[in-house]
PDB file of C-alpha atoms and ligand atoms in Angstrom:
ATOM      1  CA  MET A  24       9.529  13.591  13.062  1.00  0.00           C
ATOM      2  CA  THR A  25       6.711  11.220  11.647  1.00  0.00           C
ATOM      3  CA  TYR A  26       7.593   8.623   9.177  1.00  0.00           C
ATOM      4  CA  LYS A  27       5.326   8.669   6.248  1.00  0.00           C
ATOM      5  CA  LEU A  28       4.078   5.757   4.160  1.00  0.00           C
ATOM      6  CA  LEU A  29       2.137   5.735   0.928  1.00  0.00           C
ATOM      7  CA  PHE A  30       0.613   2.414  -0.507  1.00  0.00           C
ATOM      8  CA  VAL A  31      -0.057   2.441  -4.204  1.00  0.00           C
ATOM      9  CA  CYS A  32      -2.108   0.052  -6.471  1.00  0.00           C
ATOM     10  CA  LEU A  33      -3.983   0.610  -9.764  1.00  0.00           C
ATOM     11  CA  GLY A  34      -7.478   1.620  -8.561  1.00  0.00           C
ATOM     12  CA  ASN A  35      -6.837   2.544  -4.792  1.00  0.00           C
ATOM     13  CA  ILE A  36      -9.994   0.862  -4.095  1.00  0.00           C
ATOM     14  CA  CYS A  37      -8.861  -2.719  -3.318  1.00  0.00           C
ATOM     15  CA  ARG A  38      -5.164  -3.454  -2.378  1.00  0.00           C
ATOM     16  CA  SER A  39      -3.596  -0.144  -1.412  1.00  0.00           C
ATOM     17  CA  PRO A  40      -6.504   0.827   0.913  1.00  0.00           C
ATOM     18  CA  SER A  41      -6.166  -2.643   2.500  1.00  0.00           C
ATOM     19  CA  ALA A  42      -2.378  -2.138   3.051  1.00  0.00           C
ATOM     20  CA  GLU A  43      -3.079   1.303   4.480  1.00  0.00           C
ATOM     21  CA  ASN A  44      -5.831   0.247   7.029  1.00  0.00           C
ATOM     22  CA  ILE A  45      -4.045  -3.017   7.979  1.00  0.00           C
ATOM     23  CA  MET A  46      -0.848  -1.011   8.632  1.00  0.00           C
ATOM     24  CA  ASN A  47      -2.787   1.572  10.687  1.00  0.00           C
ATOM     25  CA  HIS A  48      -4.242  -1.312  12.716  1.00  0.00           C
ATOM     26  CA  LEU A  49      -0.832  -2.658  13.400  1.00  0.00           C
ATOM     27  CA  ILE A  50       0.569   0.871  14.238  1.00  0.00           C
ATOM     28  CA  LYS A  51      -2.260   1.268  16.818  1.00  0.00           C
ATOM     29  CA  GLU A  52      -1.527  -2.025  18.391  1.00  0.00           C
ATOM     30  CA  ALA A  53       2.265  -1.087  18.650  1.00  0.00           C
ATOM     31  CA  ASN A  54       1.365   2.406  20.177  1.00  0.00           C
ATOM     32  CA  LEU A  55       3.179   4.153  17.254  1.00  0.00           C
ATOM     33  CA  THR A  56       0.325   6.428  16.043  1.00  0.00           C
ATOM     34  CA  ASP A  57       2.387   9.524  16.646  1.00  0.00           C
ATOM     35  CA  LYS A  58       5.512   8.071  14.833  1.00  0.00           C
ATOM     36  CA  ILE A  59       4.132   6.608  11.540  1.00  0.00           C
ATOM     37  CA  ILE A  60       1.475   7.979   9.318  1.00  0.00           C
ATOM     38  CA  CYS A  61      -0.228   6.122   6.290  1.00  0.00           C
ATOM     39  CA  ASP A  62      -1.794   7.109   3.093  1.00  0.00           C
ATOM     40  CA  SER A  63      -2.758   5.392  -0.222  1.00  0.00           C
ATOM     41  CA  ALA A  64      -3.218   6.196  -3.876  1.00  0.00           C
ATOM     42  CA  GLY A  65      -3.818   4.744  -7.308  1.00  0.00           C
ATOM     43  CA  THR A  66      -2.026   5.009 -10.616  1.00  0.00           C
ATOM     44  CA  SER A  67      -5.007   5.319 -12.543  1.00  0.00           C
ATOM     45  CA  ALA A  68      -7.893   7.796 -12.299  1.00  0.00           C
ATOM     46  CA  TYR A  69     -10.719   5.160 -12.739  1.00  0.00           C
ATOM     47  CA  HIS A  70     -12.086   5.299  -9.151  1.00  0.00           C
ATOM     48  CA  ILE A  71     -11.108   8.867  -7.814  1.00  0.00           C
ATOM     49  CA  GLY A  72     -13.458   9.684  -4.818  1.00  0.00           C
ATOM     50  CA  SER A  73     -14.755   6.118  -4.446  1.00  0.00           C
ATOM     51  CA  PRO A  74     -14.780   4.152  -1.074  1.00  0.00           C
ATOM     52  CA  PRO A  75     -12.931   0.902  -0.908  1.00  0.00           C
ATOM     53  CA  ASP A  76     -14.400  -2.072  -2.954  1.00  0.00           C
ATOM     54  CA  ARG A  77     -17.297  -3.815  -1.054  1.00  0.00           C
ATOM     55  CA  ARG A  78     -15.799  -7.167  -1.600  1.00  0.00           C
ATOM     56  CA  MET A  79     -12.366  -6.093  -0.260  1.00  0.00           C
ATOM     57  CA  SER A  80     -14.105  -4.582   2.828  1.00  0.00           C
ATOM     58  CA  ALA A  81     -15.873  -7.769   3.550  1.00  0.00           C
ATOM     59  CA  ALA A  82     -12.669  -9.678   3.441  1.00  0.00           C
ATOM     60  CA  ALA A  83     -10.871  -7.265   5.815  1.00  0.00           C
ATOM     61  CA  MET A  84     -13.852  -7.220   8.183  1.00  0.00           C
ATOM     62  CA  GLN A  85     -13.325 -10.964   8.760  1.00  0.00           C
ATOM     63  CA  LYS A  86      -9.874 -10.177  10.229  1.00  0.00           C
ATOM     64  CA  GLY A  87     -11.587  -7.340  12.160  1.00  0.00           C
ATOM     65  CA  ILE A  88     -10.125  -4.555  10.114  1.00  0.00           C
ATOM     66  CA  GLU A  89     -12.494  -1.856   8.823  1.00  0.00           C
ATOM     67  CA  LEU A  90     -11.485  -0.356   5.437  1.00  0.00           C
ATOM     68  CA  VAL A  91     -12.010   3.502   5.461  1.00  0.00           C
ATOM     69  CA  GLY A  92     -10.837   5.986   2.735  1.00  0.00           C
ATOM     70  CA  LYS A  93     -11.550   7.757  -0.596  1.00  0.00           C
ATOM     71  CA  ALA A  94      -9.505   6.836  -3.691  1.00  0.00           C
ATOM     72  CA  ARG A  95      -7.123   9.534  -5.225  1.00  0.00           C
ATOM     73  CA  LYS A  96      -4.691   9.457  -7.925  1.00  0.00           C
ATOM     74  CA  PHE A  97      -0.867   9.092  -7.226  1.00  0.00           C
ATOM     75  CA  GLN A  98       0.977  12.441  -8.076  1.00  0.00           C
ATOM     76  CA  ALA A  99       4.448  13.416  -8.497  1.00  0.00           C
ATOM     77  CA  ALA A 100       4.257  15.553  -5.441  1.00  0.00           C
ATOM     78  CA  ASP A 101       3.869  12.467  -3.245  1.00  0.00           C
ATOM     79  CA  PHE A 102       7.610  11.680  -3.730  1.00  0.00           C
ATOM     80  CA  GLU A 103       8.323  14.587  -1.670  1.00  0.00           C
ATOM     81  CA  ARG A 104       5.582  14.070   0.903  1.00  0.00           C
ATOM     82  CA  PHE A 105       6.318  10.496   1.715  1.00  0.00           C
ATOM     83  CA  ASN A 106       9.407   8.671   3.049  1.00  0.00           C
ATOM     84  CA  LEU A 107       8.435   5.310   1.554  1.00  0.00           C
ATOM     85  CA  ILE A 108       6.106   4.383  -1.304  1.00  0.00           C
ATOM     86  CA  LEU A 109       5.013   0.767  -1.455  1.00  0.00           C
ATOM     87  CA  ALA A 110       3.891  -0.697  -4.945  1.00  0.00           C
ATOM     88  CA  MET A 111       1.654  -3.640  -4.867  1.00  0.00           C
ATOM     89  CA  ASP A 112       2.679  -4.987  -8.255  1.00  0.00           C
ATOM     90  CA  ARG A 113       5.386  -4.470 -10.968  1.00  0.00           C
ATOM     91  CA  GLU A 114       3.040  -2.550 -13.131  1.00  0.00           C
ATOM     92  CA  ASN A 115       2.311  -0.098 -10.188  1.00  0.00           C
ATOM     93  CA  TYR A 116       6.146   0.180  -9.325  1.00  0.00           C
ATOM     94  CA  ARG A 117       6.878   1.032 -13.202  1.00  0.00           C
ATOM     95  CA  ASP A 118       3.980   3.651 -13.338  1.00  0.00           C
ATOM     96  CA  ILE A 119       5.136   5.199 -10.153  1.00  0.00           C
ATOM     97  CA  LEU A 120       8.553   5.728 -11.311  1.00  0.00           C
ATOM     98  CA  TYR A 121       7.492   7.013 -14.640  1.00  0.00           C
ATOM     99  CA  SER A 122       6.287  10.073 -12.717  1.00  0.00           C
ATOM    100  CA  ASP A 123       9.946  10.426 -11.465  1.00  0.00           C
ATOM    101  CA  ARG A 124      11.135  12.477 -14.366  1.00  0.00           C
ATOM    102  CA  GLN A 125      14.553  13.335 -13.181  1.00  0.00           C
ATOM    103  CA  CYS A 126      15.046   9.830 -11.363  1.00  0.00           C
ATOM    104  CA  GLN A 127      15.483  11.226  -8.077  1.00  0.00           C
ATOM    105  CA  TYR A 128      13.202   9.038  -6.035  1.00  0.00           C
ATOM    106  CA  GLU A 129      13.891   5.435  -6.923  1.00  0.00           C
ATOM    107  CA  ASP A 130      15.281   4.639  -3.395  1.00  0.00           C
ATOM    108  CA  LYS A 131      11.889   5.606  -1.967  1.00  0.00           C
ATOM    109  CA  VAL A 132       9.902   3.045  -4.005  1.00  0.00           C
ATOM    110  CA  LYS A 133       9.875  -0.550  -2.830  1.00  0.00           C
ATOM    111  CA  MET A 134       7.673  -3.635  -3.674  1.00  0.00           C
ATOM    112  CA  MET A 135       5.218  -4.442  -0.793  1.00  0.00           C
ATOM    113  CA  CYS A 136       5.921  -8.039  -0.982  1.00  0.00           C
ATOM    114  CA  SER A 137       9.686  -7.511  -0.391  1.00  0.00           C
ATOM    115  CA  PHE A 138       8.529  -7.324   3.450  1.00  0.00           C
ATOM    116  CA  ALA A 139       6.681 -10.505   3.491  1.00  0.00           C
ATOM    117  CA  THR A 140       8.246 -13.221   5.490  1.00  0.00           C
ATOM    118  CA  GLN A 141       5.624 -16.049   5.263  1.00  0.00           C
ATOM    119  CA  TYR A 142       4.926 -15.642   1.642  1.00  0.00           C
ATOM    120  CA  SER A 143       7.446 -15.991  -1.375  1.00  0.00           C
ATOM    121  CA  GLU A 144       5.143 -13.862  -3.630  1.00  0.00           C
ATOM    122  CA  GLN A 145       6.628 -10.956  -5.406  1.00  0.00           C
ATOM    123  CA  GLU A 146       3.501  -9.116  -5.926  1.00  0.00           C
ATOM    124  CA  VAL A 147       0.132  -8.673  -4.315  1.00  0.00           C
ATOM    125  CA  PRO A 148      -2.157  -9.963  -7.072  1.00  0.00           C
ATOM    126  CA  ASP A 149      -4.974  -7.802  -8.413  1.00  0.00           C
ATOM    127  CA  PRO A 150      -8.216  -9.359  -7.096  1.00  0.00           C
ATOM    128  CA  TYR A 151     -10.618  -7.177  -8.955  1.00  0.00           C
ATOM    129  CA  TYR A 152     -11.814  -9.523 -11.596  1.00  0.00           C
ATOM    130  CA  GLY A 153     -11.655 -12.696  -9.487  1.00  0.00           C
ATOM    131  CA  GLY A 154     -13.656 -14.308  -6.540  1.00  0.00           C
ATOM    132  CA  GLU A 155     -13.807 -14.199  -2.947  1.00  0.00           C
ATOM    133  CA  ALA A 156     -10.768 -16.252  -2.427  1.00  0.00           C
ATOM    134  CA  GLY A 157      -8.618 -13.710  -4.152  1.00  0.00           C
ATOM    135  CA  PHE A 158      -9.763 -11.006  -1.912  1.00  0.00           C
ATOM    136  CA  ASN A 159      -9.074 -13.251   1.253  1.00  0.00           C
ATOM    137  CA  TYR A 160      -5.675 -14.109  -0.188  1.00  0.00           C
ATOM    138  CA  VAL A 161      -4.728 -10.231  -0.458  1.00  0.00           C
ATOM    139  CA  ILE A 162      -5.596  -9.663   3.114  1.00  0.00           C
ATOM    140  CA  ASP A 163      -3.427 -12.662   4.334  1.00  0.00           C
ATOM    141  CA  LEU A 164      -0.591 -11.425   2.248  1.00  0.00           C
ATOM    142  CA  LEU A 165      -0.843  -7.899   3.310  1.00  0.00           C
ATOM    143  CA  LEU A 166      -1.073  -8.745   6.998  1.00  0.00           C
ATOM    144  CA  ASP A 167       2.223 -10.637   6.693  1.00  0.00           C
ATOM    145  CA  SER A 168       3.714  -7.806   4.524  1.00  0.00           C
ATOM    146  CA  CYS A 169       2.626  -5.108   6.871  1.00  0.00           C
ATOM    147  CA  ASP A 170       4.035  -7.062   9.927  1.00  0.00           C
ATOM    148  CA  GLY A 171       7.445  -7.047   8.134  1.00  0.00           C
ATOM    149  CA  LEU A 172       7.242  -3.514   7.037  1.00  0.00           C
ATOM    150  CA  LEU A 173       6.629  -2.344  10.541  1.00  0.00           C
ATOM    151  CA  ASP A 174       9.439  -4.412  11.909  1.00  0.00           C
ATOM    152  CA  TYR A 175      11.752  -2.853   9.318  1.00  0.00           C
ATOM    153  CA  ILE A 176      10.506   0.768  10.110  1.00  0.00           C
ATOM    154  CA  VAL A 177      11.069   0.258  13.881  1.00  0.00           C
ATOM    155  CA  LYS A 178      14.413  -1.286  13.462  1.00  0.00           C
ATOM    156  CA  ASN A 179      15.687   1.190  10.827  1.00  0.00           C
ATOM    157  CA  GLN A 180      13.741   4.312  10.460  1.00  0.00           C
ATOM    158  CA  LEU A 181      12.404   5.593  13.883  1.00  0.00           C
TER     159      LEU A 181
HETATM  160  P1  4NP B 210      -6.670  -2.144  -6.886  1.00  0.00           P
HETATM  161  O1  4NP B 210      -7.914  -3.150  -7.752  1.00  0.00           O
HETATM  162  O2  4NP B 210      -5.629  -1.611  -7.866  1.00  0.00           O
HETATM  163  O3  4NP B 210      -6.323  -3.176  -5.914  1.00  0.00           O
HETATM  164  O4  4NP B 210      -7.563  -1.002  -6.442  1.00  0.00           O
HETATM  165  C1  4NP B 210      -8.313  -2.735  -8.965  1.00  0.00           C
HETATM  166  C2  4NP B 210      -9.428  -1.900  -9.043  1.00  0.00           C
HETATM  167  C3  4NP B 210     -10.020  -1.473 -10.164  1.00  0.00           C
HETATM  168  C4  4NP B 210      -9.689  -1.945 -11.319  1.00  0.00           C
HETATM  169  C5  4NP B 210      -8.386  -2.816 -11.441  1.00  0.00           C
HETATM  170  C6  4NP B 210      -7.869  -3.205 -10.178  1.00  0.00           C
HETATM  171  N1  4NP B 210     -10.227  -1.544 -12.514  1.00  0.00           N
HETATM  172  O5  4NP B 210      -9.871  -2.176 -13.688  1.00  0.00           O
HETATM  173  O6  4NP B 210     -11.143  -0.844 -12.478  1.00  0.00           O
END
């Protein structure tokens, strides 16, 4: 059985594709590609079909991580398709659970930063309207959170 992760932000062009690709990078390093599968989605329809934001890709590339993917919108069917859904911020968390009409899936949805060990941040800040530093910060925060997330999955879910 494979453990399936879905990373969710607003646009699915900055934070969640970064989380997905960083996590895939760590999964490869840990030789767990046959055990854990990652995807990402956005709560909005703004950027459906778009590749990751080029400013986000540049920041990821500085850490040796290439961002690949095409934005799609989160859908209620994702609750059944994935084992764990990671929200980047509180608004994403609320919007994801808004699709859970019968309140069945709350246990599957967690805040990404709850897995961070080096940062006390509660949310991955939206970098879209800011400068380069914001994008670099998102990558650092996600590298730490993905590390903690992988640790959690290896210890508790595989
Ligand atoms: P993301 O960033 O949610 O991390 O992909 C954003 C992308 C686009 C917009 C906002 C945030 N937007 O307003 O278009």
